[in-house]
Tab-separated table of N, CA and C in Angstrom:
chain	number	residue	atom	x	y	z
A	1	MET	N	-149.147	-126.016	-60.535
A	1	MET	CA	-148.735	-127.407	-60.553
A	1	MET	C	-147.339	-127.565	-61.161
A	2	ARG	N	-147.059	-126.802	-62.236
A	2	ARG	CA	-145.750	-126.906	-62.877
A	2	ARG	C	-144.625	-126.501	-61.927
A	3	SER	N	-144.881	-125.486	-61.081
A	3	SER	CA	-143.820	-125.071	-60.157
A	3	SER	C	-143.569	-126.152	-59.110
A	4	LEU	N	-144.628	-126.865	-58.727
A	4	LEU	CA	-144.459	-127.979	-57.790
A	4	LEU	C	-143.586	-129.062	-58.419
A	5	ILE	N	-143.875	-129.399	-59.656
A	5	ILE	CA	-143.109	-130.445	-60.347
A	5	ILE	C	-141.659	-130.023	-60.516
A	6	LYS	N	-141.436	-128.765	-60.835
A	6	LYS	CA	-140.059	-128.282	-61.028
A	6	LYS	C	-139.252	-128.359	-59.736
A	7	ARG	N	-139.915	-128.186	-58.599
A	7	ARG	CA	-139.219	-128.184	-57.303
A	7	ARG	C	-138.997	-129.582	-56.729
A	8	VAL	N	-139.542	-130.605	-57.357
A	8	VAL	CA	-139.378	-131.973	-56.837
A	8	VAL	C	-137.897	-132.350	-56.921
A	9	PRO	N	-137.270	-132.652	-55.783
A	9	PRO	CA	-135.849	-133.013	-55.813
A	9	PRO	C	-135.643	-134.460	-56.277
A	10	ILE	N	-134.607	-134.670	-57.051
A	10	ILE	CA	-134.274	-136.013	-57.542
A	10	ILE	C	-134.111	-137.013	-56.383
A	11	PRO	N	-133.479	-136.628	-55.263
A	11	PRO	CA	-133.325	-137.596	-54.165
A	11	PRO	C	-134.646	-138.075	-53.562
A	12	MET	N	-135.763	-137.452	-53.956
A	12	MET	CA	-137.058	-137.919	-53.484
A	12	MET	C	-137.334	-139.340	-53.990
A	13	SER	N	-136.582	-139.765	-54.994
A	13	SER	CA	-136.731	-141.132	-55.484
A	13	SER	C	-136.356	-142.137	-54.397
A	14	GLY	N	-135.528	-141.726	-53.452
A	14	GLY	CA	-135.213	-142.592	-52.311
A	14	GLY	C	-136.436	-142.829	-51.437
A	15	VAL	N	-137.269	-141.800	-51.292
A	15	VAL	CA	-138.520	-141.940	-50.535
A	15	VAL	C	-139.472	-142.861	-51.305
A	16	MET	N	-139.471	-142.709	-52.647
A	16	MET	CA	-140.291	-143.581	-53.490
A	16	MET	C	-139.896	-145.045	-53.272
A	17	LEU	N	-138.600	-145.311	-53.316
A	17	LEU	CA	-138.088	-146.660	-53.096
A	17	LEU	C	-138.453	-147.158	-51.700
A	18	GLY	N	-138.259	-146.317	-50.715
A	18	GLY	CA	-138.557	-146.700	-49.330
A	18	GLY	C	-140.022	-147.040	-49.112
A	19	CYS	N	-140.915	-146.259	-49.708
A	19	CYS	CA	-142.355	-146.531	-49.564
A	19	CYS	C	-142.735	-147.852	-50.231
A	20	ALA	N	-142.201	-148.092	-51.420
A	20	ALA	CA	-142.500	-149.359	-52.115
A	20	ALA	C	-141.977	-150.547	-51.309
A	21	ALA	N	-140.777	-150.414	-50.765
A	21	ALA	CA	-140.187	-151.501	-49.977
A	21	ALA	C	-140.942	-151.700	-48.661
A	22	LEU	N	-141.335	-150.599	-48.021
A	22	LEU	CA	-142.083	-150.704	-46.765
A	22	LEU	C	-143.435	-151.369	-46.992
A	23	GLY	N	-144.065	-151.036	-48.103
A	23	GLY	CA	-145.330	-151.692	-48.430
A	23	GLY	C	-145.164	-153.194	-48.555
A	24	ASN	N	-144.093	-153.614	-49.208
A	24	ASN	CA	-143.823	-155.056	-49.332
A	24	ASN	C	-143.555	-155.679	-47.972
A	25	LEU	N	-142.836	-154.963	-47.136
A	25	LEU	CA	-142.512	-155.469	-45.803
A	25	LEU	C	-143.769	-155.660	-44.949
A	26	LEU	N	-144.720	-154.740	-45.084
A	26	LEU	CA	-145.935	-154.781	-44.267
A	26	LEU	C	-147.058	-155.611	-44.897
A	27	GLN	N	-146.808	-156.196	-46.042
A	27	GLN	CA	-147.832	-156.963	-46.746
A	27	GLN	C	-148.408	-158.095	-45.900
A	28	SER	N	-147.592	-158.718	-45.081
A	28	SER	CA	-148.088	-159.843	-44.277
A	28	SER	C	-149.107	-159.382	-43.223
A	29	TYR	N	-149.103	-158.096	-42.884
A	29	TYR	CA	-150.070	-157.558	-41.926
A	29	TYR	C	-151.359	-157.124	-42.612
A	30	SER	N	-151.211	-156.535	-43.809
A	30	SER	CA	-152.399	-156.039	-44.490
A	30	SER	C	-152.072	-155.721	-45.945
A	31	GLU	N	-152.866	-156.282	-46.840
A	31	GLU	CA	-152.710	-155.975	-48.258
A	31	GLU	C	-153.047	-154.506	-48.506
A	32	GLY	N	-153.985	-153.972	-47.734
A	32	GLY	CA	-154.373	-152.560	-47.861
A	32	GLY	C	-153.224	-151.621	-47.544
A	33	ILE	N	-152.466	-151.928	-46.494
A	33	ILE	CA	-151.309	-151.105	-46.133
A	33	ILE	C	-150.269	-151.172	-47.240
A	34	ARG	N	-150.091	-152.364	-47.794
A	34	ARG	CA	-149.133	-152.505	-48.904
A	34	ARG	C	-149.514	-151.585	-50.045
A	35	TYR	N	-150.792	-151.613	-50.425
A	35	TYR	CA	-151.213	-150.785	-51.550
A	35	TYR	C	-151.223	-149.301	-51.206
A	36	LEU	N	-151.451	-148.949	-49.948
A	36	LEU	CA	-151.362	-147.542	-49.539
A	36	LEU	C	-149.950	-147.013	-49.793
A	37	PHE	N	-148.944	-147.771	-49.337
A	37	PHE	CA	-147.565	-147.353	-49.567
A	37	PHE	C	-147.198	-147.431	-51.044
A	38	GLY	N	-147.789	-148.373	-51.760
A	38	GLY	CA	-147.574	-148.460	-53.197
A	38	GLY	C	-148.116	-147.239	-53.921
A	39	VAL	N	-149.283	-146.765	-53.510
A	39	VAL	CA	-149.871	-145.567	-54.124
A	39	VAL	C	-149.013	-144.336	-53.820
A	40	ILE	N	-148.552	-144.213	-52.594
A	40	ILE	CA	-147.676	-143.092	-52.243
A	40	ILE	C	-146.417	-143.136	-53.107
A	41	SER	N	-145.834	-144.314	-53.224
A	41	SER	CA	-144.637	-144.484	-54.040
A	41	SER	C	-144.926	-144.143	-55.502
A	42	PHE	N	-146.076	-144.588	-56.006
A	42	PHE	CA	-146.441	-144.308	-57.399
A	42	PHE	C	-146.650	-142.808	-57.627
A	43	LEU	N	-147.222	-142.102	-56.657
A	43	LEU	CA	-147.411	-140.648	-56.791
A	43	LEU	C	-146.059	-139.938	-56.890
A	44	ILE	N	-145.114	-140.353	-56.072
A	44	ILE	CA	-143.763	-139.769	-56.141
A	44	ILE	C	-143.117	-140.120	-57.475
A	45	PHE	N	-143.278	-141.359	-57.921
A	45	PHE	CA	-142.776	-141.781	-59.235
A	45	PHE	C	-143.330	-140.876	-60.329
A	46	THR	N	-144.628	-140.609	-60.269
A	46	THR	CA	-145.275	-139.764	-61.275
A	46	THR	C	-144.698	-138.357	-61.259
A	47	LEU	N	-144.513	-137.790	-60.085
A	47	LEU	CA	-143.922	-136.446	-59.988
A	47	LEU	C	-142.519	-136.423	-60.589
A	48	LEU	N	-141.724	-137.420	-60.261
A	48	LEU	CA	-140.354	-137.480	-60.787
A	48	LEU	C	-140.347	-137.679	-62.303
A	49	LEU	N	-141.254	-138.494	-62.792
A	49	LEU	CA	-141.349	-138.719	-64.232
A	49	LEU	C	-141.766	-137.442	-64.955
A	50	PHE	N	-142.740	-136.728	-64.397
A	50	PHE	CA	-143.147	-135.454	-64.983
A	50	PHE	C	-141.997	-134.450	-64.981
A	51	LYS	N	-141.226	-134.434	-63.902
A	51	LYS	CA	-140.082	-133.520	-63.858
A	51	LYS	C	-139.091	-133.855	-64.971
A	52	ALA	N	-138.814	-135.134	-65.160
A	52	ALA	CA	-137.865	-135.543	-66.202
A	52	ALA	C	-138.365	-135.174	-67.591
A	53	VAL	N	-139.674	-135.274	-67.799
A	53	VAL	CA	-140.248	-134.973	-69.114
A	53	VAL	C	-140.379	-133.469	-69.339
A	54	LEU	N	-140.857	-132.748	-68.327
A	54	LEU	CA	-141.114	-131.312	-68.483
A	54	LEU	C	-139.873	-130.442	-68.303
A	55	TYR	N	-138.942	-130.899	-67.490
A	55	TYR	CA	-137.743	-130.104	-67.186
A	55	TYR	C	-136.475	-130.942	-67.350
A	56	PRO	N	-136.227	-131.466	-68.534
A	56	PRO	CA	-135.049	-132.335	-68.710
A	56	PRO	C	-133.732	-131.615	-68.457
A	57	ASN	N	-133.671	-130.331	-68.751
A	57	ASN	CA	-132.420	-129.593	-68.515
A	57	ASN	C	-132.132	-129.444	-67.026
A	58	ALA	N	-133.177	-129.266	-66.230
A	58	ALA	CA	-132.986	-129.174	-64.776
A	58	ALA	C	-132.480	-130.511	-64.232
A	59	VAL	N	-133.036	-131.593	-64.740
A	59	VAL	CA	-132.594	-132.921	-64.302
A	59	VAL	C	-131.153	-133.149	-64.740
A	60	LYS	N	-130.853	-132.800	-65.967
A	60	LYS	CA	-129.494	-132.966	-66.487
A	60	LYS	C	-128.493	-132.155	-65.646
A	61	GLU	N	-128.889	-130.975	-65.256
A	61	GLU	CA	-128.018	-130.134	-64.415
A	61	GLU	C	-127.811	-130.775	-63.039
A	62	ASP	N	-128.886	-131.315	-62.465
A	62	ASP	CA	-128.783	-131.989	-61.162
A	62	ASP	C	-127.830	-133.182	-61.228
A	63	LEU	N	-127.845	-133.896	-62.346
A	63	LEU	CA	-127.038	-135.111	-62.471
A	63	LEU	C	-125.553	-134.831	-62.697
A	64	LYS	N	-125.188	-133.560	-62.795
A	64	LYS	CA	-123.770	-133.211	-62.872
A	64	LYS	C	-123.110	-133.304	-61.497
A	65	ASN	N	-123.928	-133.311	-60.465
A	65	ASN	CA	-123.448	-133.433	-59.092
A	65	ASN	C	-123.321	-134.924	-58.773
A	66	PRO	N	-122.153	-135.388	-58.344
A	66	PRO	CA	-121.971	-136.829	-58.108
A	66	PRO	C	-122.896	-137.404	-57.032
A	67	VAL	N	-123.199	-136.628	-56.008
A	67	VAL	CA	-124.092	-137.134	-54.961
A	67	VAL	C	-125.509	-137.269	-55.510
A	68	MET	N	-125.956	-136.257	-56.246
A	68	MET	CA	-127.301	-136.309	-56.829
A	68	MET	C	-127.415	-137.476	-57.808
A	69	MET	N	-126.389	-137.687	-58.606
A	69	MET	CA	-126.442	-138.771	-59.574
A	69	MET	C	-126.427	-140.125	-58.882
A	70	SER	N	-125.636	-140.255	-57.849
A	70	SER	CA	-125.580	-141.545	-57.162
A	70	SER	C	-126.906	-141.854	-56.475
A	71	VAL	N	-127.539	-140.850	-55.899
A	71	VAL	CA	-128.829	-141.051	-55.241
A	71	VAL	C	-129.937	-141.281	-56.271
A	72	SER	N	-129.756	-140.756	-57.475
A	72	SER	CA	-130.781	-140.952	-58.516
A	72	SER	C	-130.944	-142.425	-58.881
A	73	ALA	N	-130.000	-143.252	-58.520
A	73	ALA	CA	-130.103	-144.689	-58.791
A	73	ALA	C	-131.269	-145.318	-58.036
A	74	THR	N	-131.787	-144.628	-57.021
A	74	THR	CA	-132.948	-145.159	-56.316
A	74	THR	C	-134.202	-145.087	-57.183
A	75	PHE	N	-134.179	-144.271	-58.248
A	75	PHE	CA	-135.342	-144.189	-59.133
A	75	PHE	C	-135.587	-145.512	-59.873
A	76	PRO	N	-134.613	-146.046	-60.589
A	76	PRO	CA	-134.888	-147.339	-61.230
A	76	PRO	C	-135.107	-148.469	-60.218
A	77	MET	N	-134.464	-148.375	-59.060
A	77	MET	CA	-134.692	-149.397	-58.036
A	77	MET	C	-136.160	-149.386	-57.598
A	78	GLY	N	-136.669	-148.200	-57.300
A	78	GLY	CA	-138.072	-148.073	-56.906
A	78	GLY	C	-139.017	-148.476	-58.017
A	79	THR	N	-138.630	-148.186	-59.253
A	79	THR	CA	-139.455	-148.559	-60.400
A	79	THR	C	-139.546	-150.080	-60.530
A	80	MET	N	-138.437	-150.757	-60.264
A	80	MET	CA	-138.466	-152.227	-60.294
A	80	MET	C	-139.460	-152.758	-59.258
A	81	LEU	N	-139.432	-152.194	-58.063
A	81	LEU	CA	-140.368	-152.631	-57.025
A	81	LEU	C	-141.809	-152.305	-57.403
A	82	LEU	N	-142.035	-151.115	-57.950
A	82	LEU	CA	-143.390	-150.731	-58.337
A	82	LEU	C	-143.945	-151.615	-59.451
A	83	SER	N	-143.065	-152.090	-60.312
A	83	SER	CA	-143.543	-152.963	-61.391
A	83	SER	C	-144.182	-154.233	-60.823
A	84	VAL	N	-143.664	-154.698	-59.700
A	84	VAL	CA	-144.237	-155.894	-59.070
A	84	VAL	C	-145.623	-155.577	-58.489
A	85	TYR	N	-145.833	-154.341	-58.051
A	85	TYR	CA	-147.143	-153.935	-57.548
A	85	TYR	C	-148.207	-154.021	-58.643
A	86	ILE	N	-147.848	-153.641	-59.865
A	86	ILE	CA	-148.860	-153.617	-60.931
A	86	ILE	C	-148.959	-154.933	-61.703
A	87	LYS	N	-148.046	-155.846	-61.433
A	87	LYS	CA	-148.022	-157.120	-62.172
A	87	LYS	C	-149.349	-157.885	-62.133
A	88	PRO	N	-150.050	-157.959	-61.008
A	88	PRO	CA	-151.321	-158.703	-61.011
A	88	PRO	C	-152.390	-158.085	-61.932
A	89	PHE	N	-152.267	-156.801	-62.216
A	89	PHE	CA	-153.280	-156.106	-63.007
A	89	PHE	C	-152.878	-155.952	-64.480
A	90	PHE	N	-151.595	-155.689	-64.706
A	90	PHE	CA	-151.082	-155.444	-66.063
A	90	PHE	C	-149.766	-156.196	-66.228
A	91	SER	N	-149.846	-157.489	-66.400
A	91	SER	CA	-148.664	-158.344	-66.403
A	91	SER	C	-147.641	-157.956	-67.469
A	92	THR	N	-148.079	-157.770	-68.696
A	92	THR	CA	-147.153	-157.452	-69.793
A	92	THR	C	-146.515	-156.089	-69.586
A	93	VAL	N	-147.314	-155.118	-69.180
A	93	VAL	CA	-146.791	-153.769	-68.922
A	93	VAL	C	-145.770	-153.815	-67.793
A	94	ALA	N	-146.061	-154.590	-66.758
A	94	ALA	CA	-145.153	-154.701	-65.610
A	94	ALA	C	-143.793	-155.246	-66.027
A	95	VAL	N	-143.791	-156.264	-66.885
A	95	VAL	CA	-142.532	-156.853	-67.358
A	95	VAL	C	-141.732	-155.825	-68.155
A	96	ILE	N	-142.413	-155.085	-69.012
A	96	ILE	CA	-141.737	-154.061	-69.816
A	96	ILE	C	-141.145	-152.987	-68.917
A	97	ILE	N	-141.920	-152.531	-67.933
A	97	ILE	CA	-141.424	-151.517	-66.999
A	97	ILE	C	-140.217	-152.044	-66.237
A	98	TRP	N	-140.288	-153.315	-65.815
A	98	TRP	CA	-139.178	-153.898	-65.069
A	98	TRP	C	-137.911	-153.926	-65.916
A	99	PHE	N	-138.022	-154.398	-67.169
A	99	PHE	CA	-136.849	-154.434	-68.049
A	99	PHE	C	-136.295	-153.031	-68.309
A	100	LEU	N	-137.174	-152.054	-68.491
A	100	LEU	CA	-136.715	-150.675	-68.703
A	100	LEU	C	-135.987	-150.144	-67.464
A	101	ALA	N	-136.503	-150.472	-66.288
A	101	ALA	CA	-135.866	-150.022	-65.048
A	101	ALA	C	-134.489	-150.662	-64.872
A	102	VAL	N	-134.385	-151.957	-65.180
A	102	VAL	CA	-133.082	-152.629	-65.091
A	102	VAL	C	-132.101	-152.002	-66.086
A	103	ALA	N	-132.570	-151.755	-67.304
A	103	ALA	CA	-131.706	-151.132	-68.318
A	103	ALA	C	-131.275	-149.735	-67.883
A	104	LEU	N	-132.206	-148.960	-67.321
A	104	LEU	CA	-131.862	-147.616	-66.841
A	104	LEU	C	-130.826	-147.698	-65.736
A	105	HIS	N	-130.990	-148.660	-64.840
A	105	HIS	CA	-130.015	-148.789	-63.753
A	105	HIS	C	-128.626	-149.146	-64.291
A	106	LEU	N	-128.592	-150.064	-65.244
A	106	LEU	CA	-127.299	-150.431	-65.849
A	106	LEU	C	-126.665	-149.228	-66.557
A	107	LEU	N	-127.478	-148.425	-67.240
A	107	LEU	CA	-126.963	-147.207	-67.880
A	107	LEU	C	-126.421	-146.224	-66.841
A	108	LEU	N	-127.122	-146.102	-65.722
A	108	LEU	CA	-126.636	-145.225	-64.654
A	108	LEU	C	-125.299	-145.711	-64.105
A	109	ILE	N	-125.156	-147.008	-63.945
A	109	ILE	CA	-123.884	-147.561	-63.475
A	109	ILE	C	-122.764	-147.187	-64.445
A	110	LEU	N	-123.006	-147.422	-65.725
A	110	LEU	CA	-121.979	-147.113	-66.737
A	110	LEU	C	-121.670	-145.622	-66.788
A	111	PHE	N	-122.702	-144.796	-66.819
A	111	PHE	CA	-122.498	-143.359	-66.922
A	111	PHE	C	-121.816	-142.810	-65.674
A	112	PHE	N	-122.261	-143.265	-64.497
A	112	PHE	CA	-121.653	-142.800	-63.247
A	112	PHE	C	-120.181	-143.200	-63.189
A	113	THR	N	-119.897	-144.430	-63.550
A	113	THR	CA	-118.517	-144.917	-63.529
A	113	THR	C	-117.652	-144.089	-64.480
A	114	TYR	N	-118.145	-143.865	-65.681
A	114	TYR	CA	-117.391	-143.085	-66.662
A	114	TYR	C	-117.185	-141.651	-66.192
A	115	ARG	N	-118.239	-141.047	-65.674
A	115	ARG	CA	-118.180	-139.623	-65.332
A	115	ARG	C	-117.420	-139.332	-64.042
A	116	PHE	N	-117.601	-140.164	-63.032
A	116	PHE	CA	-117.065	-139.812	-61.716
A	116	PHE	C	-115.989	-140.750	-61.183
A	117	MET	N	-115.822	-141.920	-61.776
A	117	MET	CA	-114.874	-142.867	-61.208
A	117	MET	C	-113.582	-143.017	-62.008
A	118	LYS	N	-113.522	-142.473	-63.201
A	118	LYS	CA	-112.295	-142.665	-63.989
A	118	LYS	C	-111.111	-141.893	-63.406
A	119	LYS	N	-111.385	-140.791	-62.754
A	119	LYS	CA	-110.333	-140.032	-62.070
A	119	LYS	C	-110.778	-139.804	-60.631
A	120	VAL	N	-110.959	-140.898	-59.928
A	120	VAL	CA	-111.492	-140.804	-58.576
A	120	VAL	C	-110.449	-140.256	-57.604
A	121	ASP	N	-110.887	-139.342	-56.768
A	121	ASP	CA	-110.073	-138.794	-55.688
A	121	ASP	C	-110.750	-139.224	-54.393
A	122	MET	N	-110.100	-140.063	-53.623
A	122	MET	CA	-110.717	-140.651	-52.433
A	122	MET	C	-111.228	-139.612	-51.443
A	123	LYS	N	-110.689	-138.397	-51.493
A	123	LYS	CA	-111.176	-137.331	-50.605
A	123	LYS	C	-112.575	-136.871	-51.017
A	124	ASN	N	-112.940	-137.143	-52.258
A	124	ASN	CA	-114.240	-136.701	-52.769
A	124	ASN	C	-115.193	-137.864	-53.043
A	125	VAL	N	-115.003	-138.970	-52.361
A	125	VAL	CA	-115.910	-140.113	-52.499
A	125	VAL	C	-116.909	-140.047	-51.344
A	126	TYR	N	-118.185	-140.203	-51.682
A	126	TYR	CA	-119.246	-140.108	-50.687
A	126	TYR	C	-119.912	-141.476	-50.522
A	127	ALA	N	-120.527	-141.679	-49.386
A	127	ALA	CA	-121.188	-142.959	-49.111
A	127	ALA	C	-122.266	-143.264	-50.147
A	128	SER	N	-122.892	-142.235	-50.678
A	128	SER	CA	-123.970	-142.450	-51.650
A	128	SER	C	-123.460	-143.084	-52.948
A	129	TYR	N	-122.164	-143.058	-53.190
A	129	TYR	CA	-121.613	-143.685	-54.401
A	129	TYR	C	-121.959	-145.171	-54.467
A	130	PHE	N	-122.108	-145.797	-53.311
A	130	PHE	CA	-122.364	-147.236	-53.284
A	130	PHE	C	-123.786	-147.585	-53.726
A	131	ILE	N	-124.702	-146.612	-53.659
A	131	ILE	CA	-126.082	-146.858	-54.076
A	131	ILE	C	-126.117	-147.307	-55.535
A	132	VAL	N	-125.314	-146.658	-56.351
A	132	VAL	CA	-125.300	-146.963	-57.783
A	132	VAL	C	-124.940	-148.423	-58.022
A	133	TYR	N	-123.948	-148.902	-57.333
A	133	TYR	CA	-123.435	-150.245	-57.594
A	133	TYR	C	-124.210	-151.339	-56.860
A	134	VAL	N	-124.697	-151.044	-55.676
A	134	VAL	CA	-125.435	-152.032	-54.897
A	134	VAL	C	-126.893	-152.105	-55.360
A	135	GLY	N	-127.369	-151.035	-55.943
A	135	GLY	CA	-128.774	-150.941	-56.328
A	135	GLY	C	-129.250	-151.970	-57.326
A	136	ILE	N	-128.360	-152.519	-58.108
A	136	ILE	CA	-128.776	-153.522	-59.092
A	136	ILE	C	-129.319	-154.766	-58.390
A	137	ALA	N	-129.057	-154.887	-57.095
A	137	ALA	CA	-129.619	-156.005	-56.326
A	137	ALA	C	-131.144	-155.962	-56.326
A	138	ALA	N	-131.722	-154.778	-56.538
A	138	ALA	CA	-133.197	-154.684	-56.625
A	138	ALA	C	-133.712	-155.529	-57.790
A	139	ALA	N	-132.906	-155.662	-58.827
A	139	ALA	CA	-133.299	-156.512	-59.954
A	139	ALA	C	-133.363	-157.975	-59.503
A	140	GLY	N	-132.406	-158.375	-58.693
A	140	GLY	CA	-132.393	-159.740	-58.173
A	140	GLY	C	-133.533	-160.022	-57.209
A	141	VAL	N	-133.918	-159.015	-56.443
A	141	VAL	CA	-135.007	-159.172	-55.482
A	141	VAL	C	-136.351	-159.277	-56.207
A	142	THR	N	-136.510	-158.513	-57.281
A	142	THR	CA	-137.794	-158.498	-57.997
A	142	THR	C	-137.877	-159.510	-59.137
A	143	ALA	N	-136.747	-160.026	-59.592
A	143	ALA	CA	-136.721	-160.957	-60.731
A	143	ALA	C	-137.581	-162.211	-60.530
A	144	PRO	N	-137.638	-162.799	-59.330
A	144	PRO	CA	-138.463	-163.998	-59.179
A	144	PRO	C	-139.943	-163.779	-59.553
A	145	ALA	N	-140.431	-162.563	-59.391
A	145	ALA	CA	-141.816	-162.273	-59.772
A	145	ALA	C	-142.046	-162.446	-61.258
A	146	TYR	N	-140.962	-162.361	-62.033
A	146	TYR	CA	-141.057	-162.468	-63.489
A	146	TYR	C	-140.452	-163.771	-64.017
A	147	HIS	N	-140.076	-164.651	-63.102
A	147	HIS	CA	-139.515	-165.965	-63.426
A	147	HIS	C	-138.243	-165.828	-64.243
């Protein structure tokens, strides 16, 4: 199991985000489908969280790559969406998770900007760089659930 967790790629958080968003999109067809995609997203979240806890040096090494770091912004985005999934069951916990995810995203914006944008070379800018800055919109999309 540990080798599986170690091999989980950070960009898998994009799949986590996509599953949570797809579940919300399909909610009007079936609440069951929404929760199916929510569970898949939560399983990926759990794997990524275990990787961060068990192998922090591997994660830290991955985040030295600008593309990996920019794509890692999908983790707090997906976490914001997942917090809305658990809100009906654990309202207080959901709010705390949402605030932590927003704070993590803001920290990623600051750290990414400091690390990779202070001496930006346009030849080395990738499309994934925009994920970091546009991703905070997930906070705006999920904020109404928390008033």
